[in-house]
Amino acid sequence: MLTLGTDEFAKYPFLADAGAYLKDKGFTLEQFGSDPDLRPSVDKALHRIEASTDNTNYHSELEDGMTTKSYSLEFEVFSFVIAIALIKLSRMPTLVRRFALAEAKRAESHLKTDLRKAQKQSEIDLIKKIIFELSGIEIDKPNEDFFTISVTDYLTESASFNEKEWKLINHHVENGKVFLNSKKIIRLLRKKIDVYITTKINKIRVPEMIPGFEAKVDNLISLGKKYTPVFVSTGEYPPCIKHAIEVLEKGENLTHAGRFMLATFLLSKGQSVQQVAPLFKNAPDYNERVTLYQLNNLAGNSGNTTQYSCPSCQKLQSQNLCFATSDCANIISPMQFGRKKA
Amino acid sequence: MQESDIRFLENSFKKYYFDHFDKIKVPERTHEREFGYQKFNSGMIRHLAIKNNEELRLMLMNNVPSDLYCSNGYYTFPNLPVNEKDWKEADLIFDIDAKDLNLPCRDSHTAAICADCKNISRNLSRCTACNSNKLEKKSLPCKHCMDASKKEVGKLLDILINDIGVSKENIHVYFSGNEGFHVYAYDLALQKLGPRERSDLTGYIMFKGVVPETFGIRTSKNDKTSLPGLDEKGWRGRFAKYVFGSKSKRSKMPNGMRAKEYSSFQKILDDAAEDIGVRIDPNVTVDIHRIFRLPDSINSKSGLSKVQCGDLAKFDPYVESSLLSDDKAEILANCPVEFRLKNKKFGPYDNEKATIPTYAAAYMICKKLATIA
């Protein structure tokens, strides 16, 4: 386990044993259910969960990434531990998924700043250790402006990025190392950080119901249901579409290209925007307004009135979205799946 | 191919394998590799598991293959179909072939065999006998072809060592036995890369997919300080040497590199790929389930062996890889192109009988430019 400073513990509470911190401070989880003096920490935890579900800002106690107030650390760590206890008690996977994603985004933002600011060797060493713990990837800082990672780590992590700027050729490469600025290095590791936090939260066992938390847990269950989609499946979807639906069902993140494929397929099959929209409810970054706007655009109801068509099998293969089975033989587009000659 | 030609080649190959038992070895981690072979006038036999040198040699003597292959991939079950093999990792291999270099000399040493009437001529567009355009072209690469291929190998080695960080000792260069080179980069971390990652790596090596911003050119506000310097390492330095040549030219900021010339600079970059990018075959490198010719086995396209190059600059493939016997063979040759093997000149032959060493006879028979008399 990493030895963290106060600021780091508050920023990255998932890296340390936050539960042990609670105990060290002389508290038990049960006390938070009944002690009115501890109510602010519970409210903070609920705020933390709600902010993660509707993608709004979590108002942290940190100022510029630092625990400037005497109570900041306790407040941050307590609210983190209680938030996890509450979402675990709700047994709503969608809440876990959204909470983990929000924490990952927060961590990403702190890491970017910490990397940029790190000047002293001790600061650099600590941030290197944090990144290694989160991603299993070693970084180095050979000069003022750049960080380096190994060519193989870079190629592995950037493989899912399609933009030209992420091609290896568009980076300085020397002696087996790729040179990146702090922003790029953190963007590159986003998925790993997300997986680390999700895995860590998933591993925590569900506690016994804490007296005083019952109503709050019921509210969270209602909140979770709001974001749990109703799935439509005719059983005739091609495997790529089934896979995309499964990903959403599990509350996992479906790539932009995957969402485009799913939406254009269903819209082209004659489903309405209103029928398709609920499918995306479970996406970790679901926003009803944005989803409807994008679906209307794809359907040609707004914007330039062009109706987008479903990508070809070849395109989907290049995007790692193809999961062809023998039933896909001789088709060149998911739209042709299931068609048989008379 | 005629029965008598197949018999001749099989006997010559068998003698080579028998005489060079000590050279024909299974690669490391043998039990994790897939082997395959081909016989003359027959299809490929793949998904074989071979345990050791003795088993390999027994297979060579029993089957006398025209070509012998081994996977770059390592598997738990190498003898099962691809989907069930359980891929672990694969050697990183690059293929440089003279035919992909579009060299101007190529036509001068290429013969055309008419698919309709079997006539052989130097006319590469139409058959001189029946005017058919169905022609099978056979090139007998010259020294210039090999020198140009070696230059590409040199460029590749520079990038692998100085950019990618592979140590020199872990890079093995082989003459493929026909028109090019196979470069093996042994590196534990690189071996784990999948096709997508290898594809990005080939783009880097070929200087493909580069954007102007990487070389300091934006859509506006360009200045000299962001341009690459001649002393810089990696692609910025290589590109600076290519495009500026000297420091004085760099300071003048050439056409295409000023503000508002973003798209013309993109064209400069795209064109540069032809000159400074390494001309590897990317499809070979990204394939993690490919079977490659086994080192020291014979290539049936030429009768030459795939051999490891020591000093690349001094390496002469047409001396060091011509390992079939000197025993004389009588052939009917129709080879309009002159060629050299083992420092001896052969041809051109105009449908004439000739008694020449086995290695030269096999070379022409493999190219379908001669038959056993």
XYZ file of C-alpha atoms in Angstrom:
715
model
C 0.000 0.000 0.000
C 1.275 3.463 -0.883
C 2.228 5.935 1.818
C 0.290 9.062 0.946
C 0.467 12.623 2.192
C -2.671 14.354 3.538
C -3.441 16.098 0.246
C -2.935 12.916 -1.774
C -5.154 10.885 0.577
C -7.970 13.419 0.149
C -7.554 13.517 -3.626
C -7.105 9.791 -4.177
C -8.978 8.118 -1.271
C -9.296 4.826 -3.195
C -5.506 4.395 -3.100
C -5.348 3.926 0.650
C -7.398 1.972 3.146
C -10.064 4.621 3.754
C -12.001 2.247 6.010
C -8.994 1.912 8.316
C -8.736 5.714 8.456
C -12.319 5.822 9.701
C -11.478 3.330 12.444
C -8.248 5.139 13.359
C -10.267 8.287 13.908
C -12.453 6.343 16.338
C -15.579 6.014 14.216
C -17.698 3.106 13.010
C -20.005 3.155 9.980
C -22.989 2.588 12.285
C -22.375 5.912 14.046
C -23.001 7.774 10.784
C -26.513 6.330 10.641
C -27.566 7.786 13.967
C -25.226 10.545 15.206
C -26.641 13.961 14.148
C -23.179 15.541 14.539
C -21.942 13.311 11.724
C -24.839 14.245 9.458
C -22.748 16.683 7.307
C -20.490 13.800 6.210
C -23.549 11.722 5.220
C -25.007 14.666 3.289
C -21.656 15.119 1.608
C -21.667 11.410 0.647
C -25.158 11.724 -0.840
C -24.089 14.819 -2.739
C -21.089 12.868 -4.011
C -23.337 10.067 -5.303
C -25.932 12.382 -6.837
C -23.249 14.423 -8.593
C -21.868 11.223 -10.087
C -25.254 10.090 -11.406
C -26.321 13.313 -13.098
C -22.832 14.400 -14.174
C -22.866 17.598 -12.131
C -19.941 19.017 -10.194
C -19.049 17.539 -6.844
C -18.201 20.350 -4.448
C -15.069 19.038 -2.851
C -13.546 20.504 0.323
C -10.177 20.804 -1.374
C -8.853 24.129 -2.532
C -6.539 23.919 -5.498
C -6.010 20.252 -4.683
C -5.005 20.937 -1.091
C -6.530 20.254 2.311
C -6.390 23.885 3.426
C -9.047 23.565 6.125
C -8.508 21.485 9.240
C -11.544 19.327 8.582
C -11.020 18.875 4.787
C -9.317 15.504 4.933
C -11.850 13.948 7.327
C -14.744 15.299 5.328
C -13.385 14.044 2.012
C -12.433 10.579 3.226
C -15.538 10.060 5.395
C -17.871 11.075 2.559
C -16.025 8.709 0.226
C -16.348 5.729 2.592
C -19.998 6.438 3.361
C -20.857 6.969 -0.301
C -19.446 3.541 -1.097
C -21.337 1.962 1.814
C -24.582 3.552 0.577
C -24.226 2.522 -3.082
C -23.191 -0.973 -2.030
C -26.284 -1.191 0.180
C -28.478 -0.064 -2.739
C -27.120 -2.974 -4.827
C -27.606 -0.886 -7.972
C -24.736 -1.638 -10.416
C -25.507 1.509 -12.367
C -24.737 3.635 -9.282
C -21.425 1.842 -8.688
C -20.501 2.329 -12.321
C -21.365 6.011 -12.346
C -19.690 6.679 -9.003
C -16.481 4.959 -10.145
C -16.445 6.922 -13.390
C -16.951 10.220 -11.581
C -14.158 9.400 -9.101
C -11.910 8.420 -12.007
C -12.584 11.739 -13.714
C -11.817 13.612 -10.507
C -8.611 11.643 -10.041
C -7.680 12.360 -13.638
C -8.105 16.063 -13.104
C -5.994 16.014 -9.911
C -3.312 13.897 -11.575
C -3.035 16.322 -14.476
C -2.456 19.208 -12.084
C -0.089 17.248 -9.857
C 1.976 16.141 -12.829
C 2.232 19.662 -14.160
C 3.188 21.110 -10.805
C 5.642 18.417 -9.703
C 9.111 19.973 -9.644
C 10.940 18.529 -6.634
C 12.227 14.985 -7.029
C 10.123 13.850 -4.050
C 6.955 15.219 -5.708
C 7.841 13.576 -8.994
C 8.563 10.260 -7.267
C 5.233 10.318 -5.418
C 3.175 11.034 -8.532
C 5.093 8.335 -10.419
C 4.188 5.875 -7.651
C 0.536 6.923 -7.723
C 0.356 6.462 -11.493
C 2.069 3.085 -11.252
C -0.378 1.956 -8.558
C -3.341 3.086 -10.677
C -2.219 1.855 -14.078
C 0.706 -0.522 -13.654
C 2.626 1.746 -16.015
C 5.963 3.353 -15.245
C 6.476 6.946 -16.260
C 9.593 9.084 -16.113
C 10.371 12.776 -16.296
C 13.547 13.324 -18.304
C 13.144 17.106 -18.598
C 11.018 20.093 -17.557
C 8.326 19.730 -20.197
C 7.823 16.062 -20.845
C 7.088 12.721 -19.307
C 7.978 9.442 -20.956
C 6.449 5.992 -21.121
C 7.723 2.913 -22.930
C 6.875 2.467 -26.600
C 5.042 -0.788 -25.892
C 2.907 0.742 -23.132
C 2.115 3.649 -25.411
C 1.116 1.415 -28.316
C -1.052 -0.753 -26.064
C -2.876 2.140 -24.405
C -3.355 4.254 -27.544
C -4.581 1.371 -29.735
C -8.223 2.307 -29.189
C -7.694 5.967 -30.162
C -8.474 6.669 -33.784
C -7.419 10.316 -34.014
C -4.261 10.945 -36.028
C -2.699 12.987 -33.239
C -2.441 9.761 -31.200
C -0.491 7.849 -33.842
C 3.001 6.999 -32.646
C 4.492 8.869 -35.618
C 3.136 12.123 -34.174
C 5.216 11.855 -31.018
C 8.866 12.143 -30.241
C 10.240 8.638 -29.696
C 13.752 7.959 -28.475
C 15.479 4.938 -26.947
C 12.234 3.043 -26.518
C 10.438 5.945 -24.816
C 7.558 8.118 -26.016
C 7.571 11.751 -24.888
C 4.195 13.164 -23.753
C 2.951 16.204 -21.874
C 1.019 15.795 -18.617
C -2.393 16.214 -20.286
C -1.749 13.508 -22.843
C -0.239 11.049 -20.425
C -3.292 11.186 -18.183
C -5.722 10.984 -21.109
C -3.814 7.916 -22.266
C -4.242 6.230 -18.894
C -7.912 7.207 -18.368
C -9.269 3.736 -19.072
C -6.794 2.074 -16.701
C -7.633 4.506 -13.900
C -11.330 3.880 -14.480
C -10.847 0.105 -14.364
C -8.703 0.362 -11.207
C -11.324 2.325 -9.283
C -14.245 0.219 -10.528
C -12.471 -3.005 -9.607
C -11.574 -1.670 -6.193
C -15.151 -0.599 -5.450
C -16.589 -3.843 -6.817
C -14.341 -5.842 -4.520
C -15.710 -4.177 -1.388
C -18.307 -6.437 0.222
C -21.824 -5.211 0.861
C -22.109 -4.203 4.549
C -25.035 -5.063 6.830
C -27.825 -2.478 6.661
C -26.874 0.461 8.871
C -29.767 1.639 11.078
C -30.718 5.153 10.004
C -29.641 4.606 6.392
C -32.789 2.705 5.264
C -34.647 5.680 3.750
C -31.498 7.001 2.091
C -30.824 3.593 0.535
C -34.454 3.421 -0.713
C -33.994 6.821 -2.342
C -30.810 5.618 -3.997
C -32.602 2.531 -5.319
C -35.213 4.834 -6.902
C -32.412 6.980 -8.314
C -30.666 3.890 -9.720
C -33.878 2.672 -11.338
C -34.247 6.019 -13.066
C -30.993 5.306 -14.848
C -31.630 1.619 -15.532
C -32.853 1.135 -19.063
C -35.671 -0.976 -20.415
C -34.145 -3.131 -23.122
C -35.727 -4.064 -26.406
C -34.474 -7.216 -28.001
C -36.220 -9.092 -30.783
C -33.668 -11.894 -30.764
C -32.836 -11.134 -34.375
C -30.102 -8.605 -33.799
C -26.640 -9.285 -35.230
C -23.922 -10.129 -32.681
C -22.334 -6.661 -32.851
C -25.630 -5.052 -31.833
C -26.293 -7.698 -29.144
C -22.829 -7.046 -27.756
C -23.422 -3.286 -27.654
C -26.714 -3.812 -25.791
C -24.996 -6.171 -23.344
C -22.317 -3.576 -22.655
C -24.994 -1.000 -21.848
C -26.934 -3.535 -19.793
C -23.891 -4.084 -17.610
C -23.621 -0.348 -17.137
C -20.248 -0.319 -18.886
C -19.048 2.410 -21.140
C -19.857 1.898 -24.812
C -17.522 3.834 -27.100
C -18.805 6.712 -29.183
C -18.479 4.553 -32.311
C -20.438 1.778 -30.561
C -23.265 4.134 -29.629
C -23.335 5.470 -33.195
C -23.600 1.909 -34.521
C -26.364 0.912 -32.098
C -28.433 4.049 -32.614
C -28.165 4.105 -36.415
C -28.989 0.377 -36.582
C -32.136 0.666 -34.464
C -33.288 3.887 -36.137
C -32.775 2.328 -39.562
C -34.823 -0.671 -38.411
C -37.731 1.704 -37.897
C -37.556 2.401 -34.172
C -38.314 5.944 -33.079
C -35.975 8.238 -31.171
C -38.248 7.806 -28.121
C -37.945 4.026 -28.360
C -34.172 4.068 -28.752
C -33.293 6.719 -26.149
C -33.992 4.572 -23.011
C -31.296 2.118 -24.125
C -28.631 4.631 -23.231
C -30.022 5.317 -19.747
C -27.461 2.990 -18.262
C -24.469 4.636 -19.907
C -22.231 6.040 -17.182
C -22.358 9.528 -18.693
C -26.086 9.460 -19.627
C -27.683 12.823 -20.113
C -31.244 12.741 -21.409
C -31.113 16.072 -23.203
C -27.832 15.314 -24.987
C -28.981 11.798 -25.922
C -32.223 13.038 -27.485
C -30.365 15.788 -29.333
C -27.875 13.315 -30.783
C -30.498 10.718 -31.677
C -32.593 13.357 -33.433
C -29.537 14.379 -35.388
C -28.809 10.781 -36.394
C -32.454 10.267 -37.380
C -32.364 13.395 -39.538
C -35.066 15.091 -37.446
C -32.838 18.082 -36.790
C -29.606 19.577 -37.999
C -28.962 18.993 -41.684
C -31.840 16.437 -41.976
C -29.427 13.749 -43.176
C -30.331 10.349 -41.783
C -27.164 8.535 -40.873
C -26.842 4.894 -41.868
C -25.367 2.047 -39.885
C -21.607 1.526 -40.509
C -20.442 -1.374 -42.669
C -19.055 -4.596 -41.193
C -15.598 -3.601 -42.466
C -15.769 -0.283 -40.641
C -16.965 -2.018 -37.464
C -14.096 -4.499 -37.692
C -11.632 -1.614 -37.790
C -13.322 -0.152 -34.702
C -13.178 -3.456 -32.802
C -16.964 -3.545 -32.714
C -17.418 -6.662 -34.852
C -18.184 -9.942 -33.074
C -19.055 -11.961 -36.160
C -20.502 -15.456 -35.898
C -21.189 -17.993 -38.636
C -24.644 -16.394 -39.034
C -22.903 -13.278 -40.350
C -21.570 -15.105 -43.423
C -21.694 -13.025 -46.620
C -23.129 -9.866 -45.087
C -21.347 -6.554 -45.484
C -23.525 -4.529 -43.130
C -25.301 -5.369 -39.843
C -28.496 -4.255 -41.604
C -28.310 -7.374 -43.787
C -28.178 -9.763 -40.820
C -30.938 -12.366 -40.862
C -31.911 -11.783 -44.468
C -32.255 -15.005 -46.368
C -32.711 -15.668 -50.023
C -36.228 -16.852 -50.920
C 5.897 -27.950 -63.159
C 6.946 -31.125 -65.002
C 7.528 -34.406 -63.138
C 11.199 -34.499 -64.192
C 11.745 -30.948 -62.898
C 10.080 -31.778 -59.574
C 12.218 -34.916 -59.240
C 15.357 -32.910 -59.961
C 14.509 -30.189 -57.462
C 13.434 -32.684 -54.780
C 16.687 -34.628 -55.183
C 18.741 -31.415 -55.063
C 16.867 -30.116 -52.004
C 17.110 -33.495 -50.236
C 20.854 -33.613 -50.811
C 21.165 -30.067 -49.408
C 19.167 -30.939 -46.304
C 21.087 -34.192 -45.814
C 24.467 -32.471 -46.228
C 23.495 -29.583 -43.944
C 21.743 -31.414 -41.094
C 23.759 -29.381 -38.587
C 22.409 -26.098 -40.045
C 18.724 -27.022 -40.100
C 17.528 -26.362 -36.600
C 14.195 -25.840 -34.905
C 13.793 -22.349 -33.438
C 13.684 -21.609 -29.710
C 10.477 -22.495 -27.811
C 9.882 -25.191 -30.433
C 6.906 -26.814 -28.721
C 4.978 -23.507 -28.827
C 5.388 -23.021 -32.596
C 3.265 -24.002 -35.527
C 5.148 -25.532 -38.464
C 4.012 -25.888 -42.037
C 5.376 -27.008 -45.371
C 4.556 -27.211 -49.018
C 5.436 -29.792 -51.637
C 5.908 -29.036 -55.340
C 2.598 -28.801 -57.232
C 0.725 -29.178 -53.953
C -1.034 -27.074 -51.326
C 0.136 -25.883 -47.939
C 0.119 -28.217 -44.944
C -0.154 -26.181 -41.740
C -0.827 -26.593 -38.021
C 1.984 -29.080 -37.442
C 3.814 -29.476 -34.160
C 7.478 -30.489 -34.303
C 9.276 -31.348 -31.085
C 12.992 -31.189 -31.890
C 15.744 -31.137 -34.506
C 15.542 -34.893 -35.062
C 11.826 -34.766 -35.808
C 12.347 -31.838 -38.182
C 15.096 -33.650 -40.069
C 13.020 -36.816 -40.315
C 10.163 -34.773 -41.765
C 12.537 -33.178 -44.307
C 13.840 -36.570 -45.435
C 10.399 -38.164 -45.612
C 8.553 -35.336 -47.330
C 11.267 -33.254 -49.063
C 9.187 -30.085 -48.974
C 9.579 -27.337 -51.543
C 9.212 -24.803 -48.705
C 9.355 -25.057 -44.943
C 7.735 -22.629 -42.535
C 7.496 -21.843 -38.840
C 5.096 -19.463 -37.069
C 6.133 -16.160 -35.594
C 3.411 -16.877 -33.027
C 3.778 -18.850 -29.812
C 0.791 -20.981 -28.832
C -0.348 -23.343 -26.104
C -1.705 -25.738 -28.743
C 0.175 -24.989 -31.995
C -1.284 -27.951 -33.882
C -4.953 -26.945 -33.431
C -6.888 -24.643 -35.821
C -6.085 -20.931 -35.430
C -9.099 -20.151 -33.235
C -8.191 -22.903 -30.768
C -4.422 -22.474 -30.642
C -4.454 -20.062 -27.646
C -2.081 -17.350 -28.895
C 0.490 -16.154 -26.381
C 2.743 -13.762 -28.295
C 4.529 -13.428 -31.625
C 7.985 -12.439 -32.828
C 8.059 -9.002 -34.425
C 9.170 -9.509 -38.029
C 9.604 -7.049 -40.911
C 9.652 -7.912 -44.595
C 11.510 -5.784 -47.131
C 11.111 -6.924 -50.710
C 12.839 -5.504 -53.795
C 9.622 -5.868 -55.794
C 7.913 -3.307 -53.528
C 10.604 -0.676 -54.116
C 9.464 0.226 -57.666
C 13.053 0.304 -58.871
C 13.652 1.464 -62.441
C 15.978 -1.477 -63.126
C 13.266 -4.053 -62.553
C 11.974 -4.299 -66.120
C 15.516 -4.826 -67.396
C 15.849 -8.121 -65.515
C 12.316 -9.448 -65.716
C 11.055 -12.109 -68.098
C 7.400 -12.742 -68.970
C 5.895 -16.221 -69.322
C 2.691 -16.317 -71.363
C -0.082 -18.126 -69.475
C -1.729 -19.140 -72.768
C 1.110 -20.368 -74.994
C 4.017 -20.597 -72.463
C 6.211 -18.419 -74.665
C 8.942 -16.594 -72.746
C 10.023 -13.097 -73.723
C 11.286 -9.760 -72.413
C 8.101 -7.983 -73.516
C 6.237 -7.365 -70.246
C 2.946 -6.092 -71.689
C 2.014 -8.607 -74.439
C 3.125 -12.087 -75.434
C 5.361 -11.807 -78.510
C 3.986 -15.096 -79.867
C 0.193 -14.966 -79.327
C -0.382 -11.334 -78.223
C -2.010 -12.468 -74.948
C -1.760 -10.122 -71.999
C -1.934 -12.920 -69.415
C 1.699 -12.885 -68.413
C 3.477 -14.310 -65.392
C 6.454 -12.105 -64.646
C 9.678 -13.566 -63.274
C 12.286 -11.203 -61.981
C 15.926 -12.150 -61.507
C 16.975 -9.358 -59.141
C 20.211 -7.546 -59.850
C 22.857 -6.122 -57.504
C 21.122 -2.746 -57.570
C 17.896 -4.357 -56.288
C 19.760 -5.937 -53.410
C 21.648 -2.743 -52.580
C 18.380 -0.780 -52.494
C 16.821 -3.440 -50.239
C 19.856 -3.322 -47.944
C 19.491 0.453 -47.724
C 15.912 -0.022 -46.500
C 17.138 -2.597 -43.956
C 19.693 -0.021 -42.752
C 16.948 2.593 -42.286
C 14.839 0.065 -40.395
C 17.723 -0.888 -38.082
C 18.343 2.792 -37.291
C 14.723 3.240 -36.172
C 14.515 -0.048 -34.273
C 17.724 0.653 -32.340
C 17.618 4.423 -31.791
C 13.874 5.085 -31.573
C 12.190 1.875 -30.474
C 15.053 0.850 -28.210
C 15.693 -2.700 -29.423
C 19.286 -3.683 -28.725
C 21.433 -4.380 -31.774
C 22.229 -7.932 -30.638
C 18.527 -8.760 -30.569
C 17.945 -7.912 -34.217
C 18.599 -10.663 -36.748
C 18.596 -9.935 -40.469
C 17.971 -12.751 -42.978
C 18.081 -12.813 -46.752
C 14.671 -14.263 -47.624
C 16.037 -16.563 -50.320
C 14.493 -14.642 -53.187
C 14.173 -10.871 -53.462
C 14.404 -9.363 -50.026
C 15.109 -9.489 -46.331
C 13.339 -10.563 -43.149
C 14.269 -8.568 -40.051
C 13.487 -10.195 -36.676
C 13.358 -7.893 -33.638
C 13.476 -10.033 -30.503
C 12.081 -8.059 -27.593
C 9.868 -9.506 -24.872
C 7.602 -6.462 -24.588
C 7.240 -5.968 -28.359
C 6.352 -9.648 -28.800
C 3.200 -9.130 -26.728
C 1.780 -6.493 -29.094
C -1.396 -7.320 -31.015
C -2.206 -6.449 -34.644
C -3.535 -2.944 -33.932
C -0.472 -1.954 -31.950
C 1.807 -3.434 -34.614
C -0.124 -1.490 -37.239
C 0.637 1.789 -35.439
C 4.287 0.755 -35.179
C 4.477 0.078 -38.938
C 2.976 3.546 -39.546
C 5.795 5.008 -37.450
C 8.451 3.089 -39.354
C 6.949 3.975 -42.748
C 6.468 7.667 -41.787
C 2.731 7.350 -42.454
C -0.121 9.275 -40.825
C 2.048 12.206 -39.790
C 0.396 15.590 -39.211
C 2.023 19.006 -39.769
C 1.765 19.951 -36.071
C 4.334 17.253 -35.238
C 6.870 19.249 -37.233
C 5.874 22.610 -35.844
C 3.478 23.695 -38.603
C 0.065 24.880 -37.506
C -2.760 26.466 -39.450
C -1.494 29.886 -38.374
C 1.379 31.681 -36.614
C 4.285 29.537 -37.701
C 7.784 30.528 -36.780
C 11.207 29.031 -37.250
C 11.713 28.037 -33.647
C 9.120 25.275 -33.840
C 10.596 23.734 -37.001
C 12.613 20.560 -36.533
C 16.366 20.965 -36.159
C 19.008 18.991 -37.979
C 20.534 17.800 -34.705
C 17.265 16.503 -33.266
C 16.799 12.808 -32.702
C 13.997 10.658 -34.099
C 11.812 11.587 -37.032
C 12.102 15.360 -36.503
C 15.845 15.159 -37.096
C 15.523 12.769 -40.027
C 12.876 14.950 -41.638
C 14.938 18.125 -41.074
C 17.930 16.549 -42.826
C 15.688 15.440 -45.685
C 13.810 18.693 -46.198
C 16.423 21.314 -45.290
C 19.716 19.544 -45.898
C 21.642 22.398 -44.279
C 21.213 24.919 -41.459
C 21.138 27.854 -43.866
C 18.191 26.369 -45.763
C 16.357 25.806 -42.510
C 16.723 29.460 -41.531
C 15.118 30.578 -44.808
C 11.875 28.745 -43.989
C 11.189 27.015 -47.318
C 7.982 27.272 -49.315
C 5.178 25.233 -47.881
C 6.279 25.909 -44.326
C 4.933 29.374 -43.818
C 1.608 30.281 -42.286
C -1.459 29.527 -44.425
C 0.446 26.751 -46.184
C -0.701 23.984 -43.879
C -2.129 21.810 -46.644
C 0.936 22.154 -48.852
C 3.098 21.119 -45.904
C 0.884 18.068 -45.436
C 1.722 17.165 -49.024
C 5.444 17.599 -48.329
C 5.064 15.151 -45.439
C 3.070 12.639 -47.482
C 5.627 12.768 -50.280
C 8.483 12.411 -47.806
C 7.142 9.013 -46.740
C 8.245 7.639 -50.120
C 11.826 8.768 -49.539
C 12.533 8.640 -45.822
C 9.932 6.112 -44.631
C 11.069 2.487 -44.572
C 9.461 0.441 -47.351
C 8.361 -2.534 -45.281
C 5.319 -4.655 -46.111
C 2.981 -3.647 -43.252
C 0.679 -6.655 -43.773
C 3.500 -8.995 -42.797
C 4.354 -7.184 -39.576
C 0.784 -6.883 -38.299
C 0.056 -10.587 -38.867
C 0.507 -12.383 -35.550
C -0.428 -15.807 -36.943
C 1.854 -15.860 -39.968
C 4.197 -18.674 -40.861
C 7.618 -17.574 -42.097
C 10.215 -19.451 -44.039
C 12.443 -21.335 -41.587
C 16.023 -19.991 -41.528
C 18.452 -22.086 -43.607
C 15.629 -23.767 -45.526
C 15.396 -23.437 -49.321
C 13.081 -21.016 -51.081
C 11.374 -22.811 -53.978
C 10.964 -19.540 -55.867
C 14.722 -19.526 -56.455
C 16.478 -22.582 -55.013
C 18.407 -20.195 -52.775
C 18.427 -20.552 -48.969
C 17.118 -18.161 -46.362
C 20.344 -17.252 -44.554
C 21.305 -14.902 -41.753
C 23.373 -11.911 -42.836
C 26.532 -11.150 -40.888
C 27.930 -7.864 -42.145
C 25.032 -6.496 -44.178
C 27.188 -4.141 -46.256
C 29.410 -6.987 -47.441
C 26.656 -9.580 -47.695
C 26.180 -10.902 -51.241
C 22.979 -12.987 -51.338
C 23.859 -14.513 -54.680
C 27.024 -15.983 -53.238
C 26.150 -16.745 -49.635
C 22.675 -18.187 -50.120
C 23.384 -20.323 -53.184
C 24.013 -23.572 -51.358
C 22.817 -26.315 -53.687
C 25.494 -28.591 -55.131
C 27.957 -27.876 -57.948
C 27.112 -31.208 -59.671
C 26.381 -30.656 -63.315
C 22.845 -30.827 -64.687
C 21.651 -30.752 -68.274
C 18.785 -28.380 -68.904
C 16.774 -26.832 -71.689
C 16.906 -23.136 -70.826
C 14.776 -20.289 -72.114
C 16.009 -17.506 -69.886
C 16.312 -14.171 -71.669
C 17.867 -12.509 -68.597
C 21.502 -12.809 -67.595
C 22.182 -13.555 -63.906
C 25.098 -14.198 -61.562
C 25.369 -16.882 -58.896
C 28.477 -17.712 -56.856
C 30.314 -15.015 -58.816
C 29.666 -16.813 -62.111
C 27.688 -15.361 -64.968
C 24.888 -17.424 -66.575
C 22.647 -16.771 -69.588
C 20.962 -15.414 -71.429
C 19.675 -18.670 -72.937
C 17.475 -18.769 -76.024
C 15.677 -22.104 -75.842
C 18.972 -23.955 -75.761
C 20.514 -26.927 -73.986
C 23.122 -26.190 -71.355
C 25.109 -28.200 -68.850
C 25.543 -26.069 -65.754
C 25.910 -26.509 -61.953
C 22.850 -27.734 -60.054
C 22.485 -24.442 -58.115
C 22.129 -22.454 -61.381
C 19.902 -25.067 -63.015
C 17.624 -25.096 -59.962
C 17.498 -21.278 -59.962
C 16.134 -21.202 -63.505
C 13.812 -24.206 -63.053
C 12.338 -22.596 -59.909
C 11.741 -19.451 -61.954
C 10.099 -21.594 -64.675
C 12.710 -20.430 -67.175
C 14.233 -23.866 -67.773
C 13.364 -27.576 -67.661
C 15.430 -30.702 -67.229
C 16.619 -31.794 -70.673
